[in-house]
Amino acid sequence: MLKVAITGNIASGKSLVEKIIAESFPVYDADKIAHKFLGNVDRKALGAKVFRDPKARKELEEFIHPKVKEEILEIFQKEEKIVFISIPLLFETGFDEMFDKIIFVAADENLRLDRLMKRNNLTKEEALLRINAQIPQEEKIKKSDFVIDNNSDLENLEKQTSILITKLLSLV
């Protein structure tokens, strides 16, 4: 089984790449796995707290990350030739070691800031707290096997993703 992670910093367009891949392959989402363990928590309120309080964020991560890792390991037991898992905090959690290949979705920081403010209805300060809570994009690109540039339009994103899927399929 080829284990492929899809990652990217916040508001990079990772979800769009995930949707494109999901048209042909199952894509598992680590965020959805994590939300399952949080139950009916007000995620907006939780996010506001943990992005302002590093101790609270660390406690949340210590609770949730082992559960997510366990679930990913179960997914790896399936009889698939290739498995895709979308995992935003791949490098922050150290989960990158679990994967054979890593796809990184990249977008300029100003574009990500604008997308995040609009998508989550955040102030610039709130959005920057979330952006700065992640390892810088440049560091992650160096650790990734493939980079998809999402500074253009959807057609370009689909084309890059399609080419990448063909490359990955040649490995299985």
PDB file of C-alpha atoms in Angstrom:
ATOM      1  CA  MET A   1       0.000   0.000   0.000  1.00  0.00           C
ATOM      2  CA  LEU A   2       1.230   3.453  -0.940  1.00  0.00           C
ATOM      3  CA  LYS A   3       0.415   5.816   1.939  1.00  0.00           C
ATOM      4  CA  VAL A   4       0.014   9.397   0.715  1.00  0.00           C
ATOM      5  CA  ALA A   5      -0.504  12.443   2.910  1.00  0.00           C
ATOM      6  CA  ILE A   6      -2.155  15.594   1.586  1.00  0.00           C
ATOM      7  CA  THR A   7      -1.148  18.613   3.608  1.00  0.00           C
ATOM      8  CA  GLY A   8      -0.763  22.364   3.409  1.00  0.00           C
ATOM      9  CA  ASN A   9      -0.871  25.301   5.731  1.00  0.00           C
ATOM     10  CA  ILE A  10      -4.197  26.809   6.684  1.00  0.00           C
ATOM     11  CA  ALA A  11      -6.261  28.215   3.763  1.00  0.00           C
ATOM     12  CA  SER A  12      -3.844  26.844   1.138  1.00  0.00           C
ATOM     13  CA  GLY A  13      -6.557  25.013  -0.786  1.00  0.00           C
ATOM     14  CA  LYS A  14      -5.835  21.564   0.624  1.00  0.00           C
ATOM     15  CA  SER A  15      -9.577  20.798   0.766  1.00  0.00           C
ATOM     16  CA  LEU A  16      -9.953  21.532  -2.945  1.00  0.00           C
ATOM     17  CA  VAL A  17      -7.130  19.119  -3.799  1.00  0.00           C
ATOM     18  CA  GLU A  18      -8.737  16.593  -1.462  1.00  0.00           C
ATOM     19  CA  LYS A  19     -12.064  16.946  -3.347  1.00  0.00           C
ATOM     20  CA  ILE A  20     -10.367  16.526  -6.728  1.00  0.00           C
ATOM     21  CA  ILE A  21      -8.604  13.344  -5.588  1.00  0.00           C
ATOM     22  CA  ALA A  22     -11.793  12.082  -3.920  1.00  0.00           C
ATOM     23  CA  GLU A  23     -13.491  11.967  -7.326  1.00  0.00           C
ATOM     24  CA  SER A  24     -11.331   8.896  -8.076  1.00  0.00           C
ATOM     25  CA  PHE A  25     -10.023   7.599  -4.737  1.00  0.00           C
ATOM     26  CA  PRO A  26     -11.146   7.476  -1.118  1.00  0.00           C
ATOM     27  CA  VAL A  27      -9.603  10.331   0.870  1.00  0.00           C
ATOM     28  CA  TYR A  28      -9.629  10.165   4.655  1.00  0.00           C
ATOM     29  CA  ASP A  29      -9.652  13.462   6.550  1.00  0.00           C
ATOM     30  CA  ALA A  30      -7.703  13.691   9.823  1.00  0.00           C
ATOM     31  CA  ASP A  31      -9.701  16.783  10.844  1.00  0.00           C
ATOM     32  CA  LYS A  32     -12.959  14.823  10.574  1.00  0.00           C
ATOM     33  CA  ILE A  33     -11.399  12.017  12.614  1.00  0.00           C
ATOM     34  CA  ALA A  34     -10.349  14.542  15.278  1.00  0.00           C
ATOM     35  CA  HIS A  35     -13.798  16.183  15.348  1.00  0.00           C
ATOM     36  CA  LYS A  36     -15.343  12.793  16.040  1.00  0.00           C
ATOM     37  CA  PHE A  37     -13.419  12.669  19.327  1.00  0.00           C
ATOM     38  CA  LEU A  38     -14.404  16.219  20.249  1.00  0.00           C
ATOM     39  CA  GLY A  39     -18.128  15.564  20.032  1.00  0.00           C
ATOM     40  CA  ASN A  40     -20.399  18.594  19.935  1.00  0.00           C
ATOM     41  CA  VAL A  41     -17.752  21.090  20.980  1.00  0.00           C
ATOM     42  CA  ASP A  42     -18.154  24.677  19.727  1.00  0.00           C
ATOM     43  CA  ARG A  43     -15.132  24.574  17.395  1.00  0.00           C
ATOM     44  CA  LYS A  44     -15.071  28.347  16.845  1.00  0.00           C
ATOM     45  CA  ALA A  45     -14.880  28.996  20.593  1.00  0.00           C
ATOM     46  CA  LEU A  46     -12.335  26.198  21.044  1.00  0.00           C
ATOM     47  CA  GLY A  47     -10.205  27.604  18.216  1.00  0.00           C
ATOM     48  CA  ALA A  48     -10.323  31.107  19.691  1.00  0.00           C
ATOM     49  CA  LYS A  49      -9.086  29.711  23.022  1.00  0.00           C
ATOM     50  CA  VAL A  50      -6.339  27.365  21.818  1.00  0.00           C
ATOM     51  CA  PHE A  51      -4.816  29.810  19.337  1.00  0.00           C
ATOM     52  CA  ARG A  52      -4.422  32.388  22.125  1.00  0.00           C
ATOM     53  CA  ASP A  53      -3.331  29.951  24.854  1.00  0.00           C
ATOM     54  CA  PRO A  54      -0.364  27.704  23.969  1.00  0.00           C
ATOM     55  CA  LYS A  55      -0.882  25.593  27.123  1.00  0.00           C
ATOM     56  CA  ALA A  56      -4.522  24.878  26.181  1.00  0.00           C
ATOM     57  CA  ARG A  57      -3.464  24.023  22.625  1.00  0.00           C
ATOM     58  CA  LYS A  58      -0.806  21.613  23.911  1.00  0.00           C
ATOM     59  CA  GLU A  59      -3.347  19.894  26.209  1.00  0.00           C
ATOM     60  CA  LEU A  60      -5.821  19.524  23.321  1.00  0.00           C
ATOM     61  CA  GLU A  61      -3.087  18.117  21.051  1.00  0.00           C
ATOM     62  CA  GLU A  62      -1.952  15.627  23.711  1.00  0.00           C
ATOM     63  CA  PHE A  63      -5.531  14.390  23.979  1.00  0.00           C
ATOM     64  CA  ILE A  64      -6.445  14.261  20.295  1.00  0.00           C
ATOM     65  CA  HIS A  65      -3.264  13.347  18.373  1.00  0.00           C
ATOM     66  CA  PRO A  66      -2.810   9.807  19.760  1.00  0.00           C
ATOM     67  CA  LYS A  67      -6.460   9.026  18.927  1.00  0.00           C
ATOM     68  CA  VAL A  68      -6.064  10.337  15.377  1.00  0.00           C
ATOM     69  CA  LYS A  69      -2.824   8.388  14.913  1.00  0.00           C
ATOM     70  CA  GLU A  70      -4.508   5.180  16.060  1.00  0.00           C
ATOM     71  CA  GLU A  71      -7.333   5.682  13.568  1.00  0.00           C
ATOM     72  CA  ILE A  72      -4.866   6.377  10.718  1.00  0.00           C
ATOM     73  CA  LEU A  73      -3.011   3.163  11.544  1.00  0.00           C
ATOM     74  CA  GLU A  74      -6.330   1.307  11.277  1.00  0.00           C
ATOM     75  CA  ILE A  75      -6.926   2.861   7.835  1.00  0.00           C
ATOM     76  CA  PHE A  76      -3.515   1.547   6.785  1.00  0.00           C
ATOM     77  CA  GLN A  77      -4.767  -2.002   7.455  1.00  0.00           C
ATOM     78  CA  LYS A  78      -7.268  -1.771   4.577  1.00  0.00           C
ATOM     79  CA  GLU A  79      -6.656  -3.688   1.361  1.00  0.00           C
ATOM     80  CA  GLU A  80      -5.967  -0.701  -0.894  1.00  0.00           C
ATOM     81  CA  LYS A  81      -3.193  -0.106  -3.421  1.00  0.00           C
ATOM     82  CA  ILE A  82      -3.058   3.572  -2.521  1.00  0.00           C
ATOM     83  CA  VAL A  83      -4.540   5.507   0.384  1.00  0.00           C
ATOM     84  CA  PHE A  84      -4.806   9.296   0.693  1.00  0.00           C
ATOM     85  CA  ILE A  85      -5.127  11.025   4.042  1.00  0.00           C
ATOM     86  CA  SER A  86      -5.649  14.759   4.324  1.00  0.00           C
ATOM     87  CA  ILE A  87      -3.793  15.899   7.418  1.00  0.00           C
ATOM     88  CA  PRO A  88      -3.275  19.626   8.009  1.00  0.00           C
ATOM     89  CA  LEU A  89      -0.832  19.304  10.927  1.00  0.00           C
ATOM     90  CA  LEU A  90       1.235  16.514   9.369  1.00  0.00           C
ATOM     91  CA  PHE A  91       4.644  17.926  10.313  1.00  0.00           C
ATOM     92  CA  GLU A  92       3.537  19.522  13.594  1.00  0.00           C
ATOM     93  CA  THR A  93       2.355  16.124  14.850  1.00  0.00           C
ATOM     94  CA  GLY A  94       5.347  14.175  13.524  1.00  0.00           C
ATOM     95  CA  PHE A  95       2.940  11.973  11.530  1.00  0.00           C
ATOM     96  CA  ASP A  96       4.973  12.599   8.357  1.00  0.00           C
ATOM     97  CA  GLU A  97       7.078   9.530   9.255  1.00  0.00           C
ATOM     98  CA  MET A  98       3.991   7.328   8.722  1.00  0.00           C
ATOM     99  CA  PHE A  99       3.674   8.162   5.011  1.00  0.00           C
ATOM    100  CA  ASP A 100       5.458   7.033   1.852  1.00  0.00           C
ATOM    101  CA  LYS A 101       4.736  10.239  -0.079  1.00  0.00           C
ATOM    102  CA  ILE A 102       3.691  13.745   0.934  1.00  0.00           C
ATOM    103  CA  ILE A 103       1.746  16.176  -1.240  1.00  0.00           C
ATOM    104  CA  PHE A 104       2.008  19.785  -0.072  1.00  0.00           C
ATOM    105  CA  VAL A 105      -0.525  22.356  -1.280  1.00  0.00           C
ATOM    106  CA  ALA A 106       1.142  25.768  -1.326  1.00  0.00           C
ATOM    107  CA  ALA A 107      -0.250  29.292  -1.655  1.00  0.00           C
ATOM    108  CA  ASP A 108       1.218  32.715  -0.947  1.00  0.00           C
ATOM    109  CA  GLU A 109       0.752  33.905   2.637  1.00  0.00           C
ATOM    110  CA  ASN A 110      -1.199  37.049   1.684  1.00  0.00           C
ATOM    111  CA  LEU A 111      -3.615  34.937  -0.342  1.00  0.00           C
ATOM    112  CA  ARG A 112      -3.999  32.464   2.533  1.00  0.00           C
ATOM    113  CA  LEU A 113      -4.560  35.329   4.983  1.00  0.00           C
ATOM    114  CA  ASP A 114      -7.282  36.796   2.763  1.00  0.00           C
ATOM    115  CA  ARG A 115      -8.951  33.386   2.236  1.00  0.00           C
ATOM    116  CA  LEU A 116      -8.868  32.603   5.954  1.00  0.00           C
ATOM    117  CA  MET A 117     -10.349  35.953   7.004  1.00  0.00           C
ATOM    118  CA  LYS A 118     -13.189  35.555   4.498  1.00  0.00           C
ATOM    119  CA  ARG A 119     -13.800  31.829   5.035  1.00  0.00           C
ATOM    120  CA  ASN A 120     -13.823  31.924   8.853  1.00  0.00           C
ATOM    121  CA  ASN A 121     -15.005  35.512   9.298  1.00  0.00           C
ATOM    122  CA  LEU A 122     -11.858  36.378  11.277  1.00  0.00           C
ATOM    123  CA  THR A 123     -10.057  39.613  11.947  1.00  0.00           C
ATOM    124  CA  LYS A 124      -6.551  39.948  10.540  1.00  0.00           C
ATOM    125  CA  GLU A 125      -5.130  39.394  14.036  1.00  0.00           C
ATOM    126  CA  GLU A 126      -7.171  36.209  14.568  1.00  0.00           C
ATOM    127  CA  ALA A 127      -6.186  34.865  11.157  1.00  0.00           C
ATOM    128  CA  LEU A 128      -2.489  35.603  11.740  1.00  0.00           C
ATOM    129  CA  LEU A 129      -2.614  33.740  15.066  1.00  0.00           C
ATOM    130  CA  ARG A 130      -3.758  30.638  13.177  1.00  0.00           C
ATOM    131  CA  ILE A 131      -1.238  31.067  10.351  1.00  0.00           C
ATOM    132  CA  ASN A 132       1.643  31.632  12.775  1.00  0.00           C
ATOM    133  CA  ALA A 133       0.694  28.579  14.866  1.00  0.00           C
ATOM    134  CA  GLN A 134       1.908  26.362  12.014  1.00  0.00           C
ATOM    135  CA  ILE A 135       5.412  25.570  10.828  1.00  0.00           C
ATOM    136  CA  PRO A 136       6.258  27.983   7.972  1.00  0.00           C
ATOM    137  CA  GLN A 137       5.263  26.788   4.514  1.00  0.00           C
ATOM    138  CA  GLU A 138       8.850  26.972   3.174  1.00  0.00           C
ATOM    139  CA  GLU A 139      10.062  24.438   5.765  1.00  0.00           C
ATOM    140  CA  LYS A 140       7.259  22.028   4.915  1.00  0.00           C
ATOM    141  CA  ILE A 141       7.879  22.290   1.175  1.00  0.00           C
ATOM    142  CA  LYS A 142      11.458  21.073   1.742  1.00  0.00           C
ATOM    143  CA  LYS A 143      10.120  17.963   3.514  1.00  0.00           C
ATOM    144  CA  SER A 144       7.462  17.158   0.893  1.00  0.00           C
ATOM    145  CA  ASP A 145       7.720  14.895  -2.145  1.00  0.00           C
ATOM    146  CA  PHE A 146       5.307  16.875  -4.332  1.00  0.00           C
ATOM    147  CA  VAL A 147       4.135  20.491  -4.257  1.00  0.00           C
ATOM    148  CA  ILE A 148       0.930  21.732  -5.826  1.00  0.00           C
ATOM    149  CA  ASP A 149       0.897  25.499  -6.368  1.00  0.00           C
ATOM    150  CA  ASN A 150      -2.525  26.957  -5.585  1.00  0.00           C
ATOM    151  CA  ASN A 151      -1.967  30.593  -6.481  1.00  0.00           C
ATOM    152  CA  SER A 152      -3.932  30.323  -9.721  1.00  0.00           C
ATOM    153  CA  ASP A 153      -7.393  29.126 -10.733  1.00  0.00           C
ATOM    154  CA  LEU A 154      -9.313  25.874 -10.223  1.00  0.00           C
ATOM    155  CA  GLU A 155      -8.510  24.623 -13.742  1.00  0.00           C
ATOM    156  CA  ASN A 156      -4.770  24.883 -13.046  1.00  0.00           C
ATOM    157  CA  LEU A 157      -5.213  23.164  -9.679  1.00  0.00           C
ATOM    158  CA  GLU A 158      -7.133  20.293 -11.299  1.00  0.00           C
ATOM    159  CA  LYS A 159      -4.458  19.896 -13.978  1.00  0.00           C
ATOM    160  CA  GLN A 160      -1.599  19.774 -11.438  1.00  0.00           C
ATOM    161  CA  THR A 161      -3.521  17.289  -9.287  1.00  0.00           C
ATOM    162  CA  SER A 162      -4.300  15.037 -12.240  1.00  0.00           C
ATOM    163  CA  ILE A 163      -0.636  14.932 -13.289  1.00  0.00           C
ATOM    164  CA  LEU A 164       0.360  14.119  -9.724  1.00  0.00           C
ATOM    165  CA  ILE A 165      -2.165  11.281  -9.420  1.00  0.00           C
ATOM    166  CA  THR A 166      -0.721   9.741 -12.596  1.00  0.00           C
ATOM    167  CA  LYS A 167       2.785   9.931 -11.088  1.00  0.00           C
ATOM    168  CA  LEU A 168       1.593   8.314  -7.855  1.00  0.00           C
ATOM    169  CA  LEU A 169      -0.232   5.516  -9.663  1.00  0.00           C
ATOM    170  CA  SER A 170       2.997   4.644 -11.477  1.00  0.00           C
ATOM    171  CA  LEU A 171       4.497   3.867  -8.051  1.00  0.00           C
ATOM    172  CA  VAL A 172       1.954   1.196  -7.070  1.00  0.00           C
TER     173      VAL A 172
END
